[in-house]
Short mmCIF file of C-alpha atoms in Angstrom, two decimals:
data_model
loop_
_atom_site.label_atom_id
_atom_site.label_comp_id
_atom_site.label_asym_id
_atom_site.label_seq_id
_atom_site.Cartn_x
_atom_site.Cartn_y
_atom_site.Cartn_z
CA UNK A 1 114.89 88.67 86.10
CA UNK A 2 113.18 87.72 82.88
CA UNK A 3 109.81 88.20 81.26
CA UNK A 4 108.13 85.07 79.90
CA UNK A 5 108.33 86.70 76.50
CA UNK A 6 111.98 86.93 75.47
CA UNK A 7 112.86 90.48 74.47
CA UNK A 8 116.17 91.98 73.44
CA UNK A 9 116.58 95.71 73.97
CA UNK A 10 119.93 96.94 72.71
CA UNK A 11 121.79 100.14 73.42
CA UNK A 12 120.56 101.71 70.18
CA UNK A 13 116.97 101.10 71.18
CA UNK A 14 117.71 102.63 74.58
CA UNK A 15 117.92 106.04 72.96
CA UNK A 16 114.47 105.91 71.46
CA UNK A 17 112.36 104.08 73.98
CA UNK A 18 111.53 105.92 77.18
CA UNK A 19 114.70 105.23 79.14
CA UNK A 20 112.84 104.57 82.36
CA UNK A 21 110.78 101.81 80.76
CA UNK A 22 113.84 99.76 79.96
CA UNK A 23 114.26 98.79 83.59
CA UNK A 24 110.76 97.37 83.62
CA UNK A 25 111.55 95.35 80.48
CA UNK A 26 114.13 93.40 82.45
CA UNK A 27 111.75 92.54 85.27
CA UNK A 28 110.11 89.15 85.61
CA UNK A 29 106.36 88.79 85.50
CA UNK A 30 106.82 85.69 87.63
CA UNK A 31 109.59 86.26 90.18
CA UNK A 32 109.31 88.99 92.81
CA UNK A 33 112.51 90.84 93.78
CA UNK A 34 114.12 90.06 97.11
CA UNK A 35 113.31 92.75 99.64
CA UNK A 36 116.09 95.26 99.94
CA UNK A 37 117.99 93.84 96.97
CA UNK A 38 116.55 95.90 94.14
CA UNK A 39 119.33 97.72 92.28
CA UNK A 40 119.62 101.47 92.53
CA UNK A 41 120.30 102.82 89.01
CA UNK A 42 121.86 106.19 88.30
CA UNK A 43 119.28 108.89 88.74
CA UNK A 44 116.94 106.99 91.06
CA UNK A 45 116.84 106.27 94.75
CA UNK A 46 115.41 103.33 96.69
CA UNK A 47 112.68 103.95 99.20
CA UNK A 48 113.96 105.30 102.46
CA UNK A 49 116.95 107.12 100.99
CA UNK A 50 117.10 110.69 99.68
CA UNK A 51 116.62 111.20 95.96
CA UNK A 52 119.72 112.69 94.38
CA UNK A 53 120.58 114.64 91.27
CA UNK A 54 122.75 113.00 88.55
CA UNK A 55 125.77 114.64 90.18
CA UNK A 56 125.05 112.70 93.35
CA UNK A 57 124.18 115.76 95.44
CA UNK A 58 120.72 116.91 96.43
CA UNK A 59 119.54 119.40 93.83
CA UNK A 60 118.55 122.91 94.91
CA UNK A 61 119.87 124.87 97.86
CA UNK A 62 117.12 123.82 100.21
CA UNK A 63 116.49 120.42 98.72
CA UNK A 64 115.44 119.52 101.80
CA UNK A 65 115.87 116.16 103.41
CA UNK A 66 112.20 116.29 104.37
CA UNK A 67 111.20 116.86 100.74
CA UNK A 68 113.50 114.06 99.56
CA UNK A 69 112.01 111.73 102.17
CA UNK A 70 108.50 112.69 101.11
CA UNK A 71 109.31 111.89 97.50
CA UNK A 72 110.76 108.50 98.45
CA UNK A 73 107.61 107.73 100.44
CA UNK A 74 105.57 108.66 97.37
CA UNK A 75 107.22 106.03 95.17
CA UNK A 76 105.61 102.65 94.57
CA UNK A 77 107.10 99.65 96.38
CA UNK A 78 106.87 95.89 95.99
CA UNK A 79 103.60 94.80 97.60
CA UNK A 80 101.73 98.01 96.79
CA UNK A 81 100.17 96.52 93.66
CA UNK A 82 98.95 92.91 93.76
CA UNK A 83 99.67 91.28 90.42
CA UNK A 84 102.66 93.51 89.64
CA UNK A 85 106.36 93.37 90.35
CA UNK A 86 107.82 96.71 91.39
CA UNK A 87 111.55 97.34 91.16
CA UNK A 88 113.75 100.30 92.05
CA UNK A 89 115.57 99.61 88.80
CA UNK A 90 113.84 102.42 86.96
CA UNK A 91 116.04 102.40 83.86
CA UNK A 92 118.34 100.14 81.92
CA UNK A 93 121.98 100.70 82.95
CA UNK A 94 122.89 100.58 79.25
CA UNK A 95 120.55 103.45 78.42
CA UNK A 96 122.29 106.81 77.90
CA UNK A 97 121.83 109.33 80.70
CA UNK A 98 120.46 112.81 80.22
CA UNK A 99 117.69 114.60 78.38
CA UNK A 100 117.01 113.77 74.70
CA UNK A 101 117.18 116.67 72.23
CA UNK A 102 114.33 116.95 69.71
CA UNK A 103 114.83 118.02 66.11
CA UNK A 104 111.77 120.31 66.41
CA UNK A 105 111.58 122.99 69.10
CA UNK A 106 107.84 122.52 69.52
CA UNK A 107 108.42 118.84 70.37
CA UNK A 108 111.19 119.35 72.95
CA UNK A 109 108.79 118.91 75.91
CA UNK A 110 107.90 115.44 74.56
CA UNK A 111 111.58 114.57 74.13
CA UNK A 112 112.35 115.83 77.64
CA UNK A 113 109.72 113.66 79.26
CA UNK A 114 111.40 110.58 77.74
CA UNK A 115 114.64 111.35 79.62
CA UNK A 116 115.91 110.98 83.17
CA UNK A 117 113.66 113.82 84.38
CA UNK A 118 110.26 115.00 83.09
CA UNK A 119 111.96 118.31 82.25
CA UNK A 120 114.88 120.44 83.51
CA UNK A 121 112.73 122.15 86.15
CA UNK A 122 112.36 118.94 88.18
CA UNK A 123 114.02 119.29 91.58
CA UNK A 124 114.13 115.59 92.48
CA UNK A 125 112.94 112.40 90.78
CA UNK A 126 112.44 108.85 92.06
CA UNK A 127 111.89 106.11 89.46
CA UNK A 128 110.29 102.67 89.51
CA UNK A 129 109.98 99.85 86.96
CA UNK A 130 106.83 97.73 87.02
CA UNK A 131 106.15 94.35 85.41
CA UNK A 132 102.60 92.99 85.10
CA UNK A 133 101.82 89.43 86.16
CA UNK A 134 98.33 89.84 84.71
CA UNK A 135 99.23 90.92 81.18
CA UNK A 136 102.41 89.18 80.15
CA UNK A 137 104.77 91.57 78.38
CA UNK A 138 103.29 94.78 79.80
CA UNK A 139 106.11 96.98 81.13
CA UNK A 140 105.29 100.17 83.00
CA UNK A 141 107.50 102.90 84.40
CA UNK A 142 106.41 105.22 87.18
CA UNK A 143 108.31 108.25 88.41
CA UNK A 144 107.50 110.98 90.91
CA UNK A 145 109.18 114.38 90.68
CA UNK A 146 109.09 117.42 92.94
CA UNK A 147 108.57 120.92 91.49
CA UNK A 148 107.36 124.30 92.51
CA UNK A 149 103.63 124.28 91.85
CA UNK A 150 103.98 126.94 89.14
CA UNK A 151 106.64 124.86 87.33
CA UNK A 152 104.46 121.75 87.59
CA UNK A 153 101.51 123.59 86.05
CA UNK A 154 103.74 124.97 83.29
CA UNK A 155 104.98 121.46 82.44
CA UNK A 156 101.45 120.14 81.90
CA UNK A 157 100.62 123.15 79.69
CA UNK A 158 103.78 122.67 77.59
CA UNK A 159 103.06 118.96 77.12
CA UNK A 160 99.50 119.66 75.96
CA UNK A 161 100.78 122.18 73.42
CA UNK A 162 103.49 119.79 72.23
CA UNK A 163 101.06 116.89 71.74
CA UNK A 164 98.86 119.16 69.63
CA UNK A 165 101.82 120.42 67.56
CA UNK A 166 103.73 117.16 67.02
CA UNK A 167 101.18 114.76 65.55
CA UNK A 168 103.41 114.04 62.55
CA UNK A 169 106.22 113.02 64.89
CA UNK A 170 109.78 114.06 65.64
CA UNK A 171 113.21 112.59 66.19
CA UNK A 172 115.28 112.82 69.36
CA UNK A 173 118.93 112.29 70.22
CA UNK A 174 120.59 111.54 73.54
CA UNK A 175 124.34 111.03 73.58
CA UNK A 176 125.24 109.59 70.18
CA UNK A 177 122.00 107.65 69.82
CA UNK A 178 118.80 108.74 68.14
CA UNK A 179 115.31 107.51 67.35
CA UNK A 180 111.99 108.59 65.91
CA UNK A 181 108.59 109.09 67.52
CA UNK A 182 105.73 108.72 65.03
CA UNK A 183 102.00 109.33 65.20
CA UNK A 184 101.80 111.34 68.40
CA UNK A 185 98.12 111.29 69.41
CA UNK A 186 96.28 112.68 72.43
CA UNK A 187 94.60 109.89 74.41
CA UNK A 188 91.67 110.00 76.79
CA UNK A 189 92.72 108.81 80.24
CA UNK A 190 91.00 109.29 83.58
CA UNK A 191 93.12 110.15 86.61
CA UNK A 192 92.45 111.35 90.15
CA UNK A 193 95.13 114.08 90.01
CA UNK A 194 94.68 117.83 89.74
CA UNK A 195 95.31 117.79 85.98
CA UNK A 196 96.88 115.48 83.44
CA UNK A 197 97.87 114.93 79.83
CA UNK A 198 98.03 111.60 78.00
CA UNK A 199 99.20 110.52 74.55
CA UNK A 200 100.34 107.56 72.48
CA UNK A 201 103.22 107.31 70.04
CA UNK A 202 105.26 104.71 68.17
CA UNK A 203 108.99 104.78 68.92
CA UNK A 204 111.28 103.37 66.23
CA UNK A 205 114.98 103.01 65.43
CA UNK A 206 117.15 100.54 63.50
CA UNK A 207 114.20 98.34 62.58
CA UNK A 208 112.87 98.10 66.15
CA UNK A 209 109.59 99.76 67.11
CA UNK A 210 107.20 99.84 70.03
CA UNK A 211 103.89 101.50 70.74
CA UNK A 212 104.10 103.64 73.86
CA UNK A 213 101.42 105.14 76.10
CA UNK A 214 102.35 108.17 78.23
CA UNK A 215 100.47 109.76 81.13
CA UNK A 216 101.77 112.79 83.06
CA UNK A 217 99.77 113.94 86.09
CA UNK A 218 100.14 116.94 88.38
CA UNK A 219 99.15 116.54 92.03
CA UNK A 220 99.91 119.85 93.68
CA UNK A 221 103.64 120.45 93.22
CA UNK A 222 104.37 116.77 92.44
CA UNK A 223 104.44 115.37 88.90
CA UNK A 224 103.75 111.69 88.27
CA UNK A 225 105.04 110.32 84.98
CA UNK A 226 103.73 106.94 83.76
CA UNK A 227 104.82 105.12 80.59
CA UNK A 228 103.75 101.75 79.23
CA UNK A 229 104.67 99.45 76.37
CA UNK A 230 104.09 95.79 75.59
CA UNK A 231 107.42 94.03 75.13
CA UNK A 232 105.72 90.79 74.07
CA UNK A 233 104.99 92.34 70.67
CA UNK A 234 106.09 95.66 69.24
CA UNK A 235 102.75 96.26 67.54
CA UNK A 236 100.62 95.42 70.54
CA UNK A 237 98.93 98.44 72.03
CA UNK A 238 99.69 99.19 75.66
CA UNK A 239 97.90 101.33 78.21
CA UNK A 240 98.99 102.40 81.66
CA UNK A 241 96.71 100.34 83.95
CA UNK A 242 94.38 102.61 85.92
CA UNK A 243 95.08 100.66 89.10
CA UNK A 244 98.77 101.59 88.76
CA UNK A 245 98.00 105.28 88.19
CA UNK A 246 95.45 105.36 91.02
CA UNK A 247 97.80 103.69 93.52
CA UNK A 248 100.71 105.97 92.58
CA UNK A 249 98.58 109.08 93.06
CA UNK A 250 97.17 107.73 96.32
CA UNK A 251 100.75 107.39 97.64
CA UNK A 252 101.59 110.92 96.54
CA UNK A 253 98.60 112.29 98.45
CA UNK A 254 99.37 110.18 101.52
CA UNK A 255 103.02 111.31 101.59
CA UNK A 256 102.01 114.95 101.15
#
């Protein structure tokens, strides 16, 4: 699968760009995936199968098959969004696994949300990569994660505080790779969820940079994480399309 705009995303860049977005970078804006053939990367699960923890076992003692099934039903699928290609390949297989570590404690929630899970309190997460056929080069990642409702509320509060505290930026490391996030700015963004937080930042490492737009939404005890960048040009601004956010939240409500 290829985008019309040729883009090379190396392993070093995988550490600094939101890891889930890198799967969307590989998707074509022209060719739809064959049904049932989308790859299942580490840390994500295709629709119809239980979400699993990185260890391969359902996380939590009662991680309930019903809850896992509900989360899978909440995830976007090919055909849900006309004009977009949806893939279960939610992250680049070359991207390091795990949660990035920030160099500033106040910014750790922002580093966490760039990793495999929105934060360590997530019970289950299902990831999707989305390529736009309308705006060539626009790559979007969508994930849904299950929480207790109190943990979900706490995550949104921590992210709001971190956005306010980290305007000058921070660096983050995952594995042996690191990158910088500059100019963290709160962004206005309308959603239909219970509450949300949105911001923009520029990710950079080894001479490669990209402007990133992040939206995290709480719907009850479910957290939706949306990230967008434009791989056709590193300096082109990207925004999570509202139709993507609205459809993802609609599926969360329907599954719940």
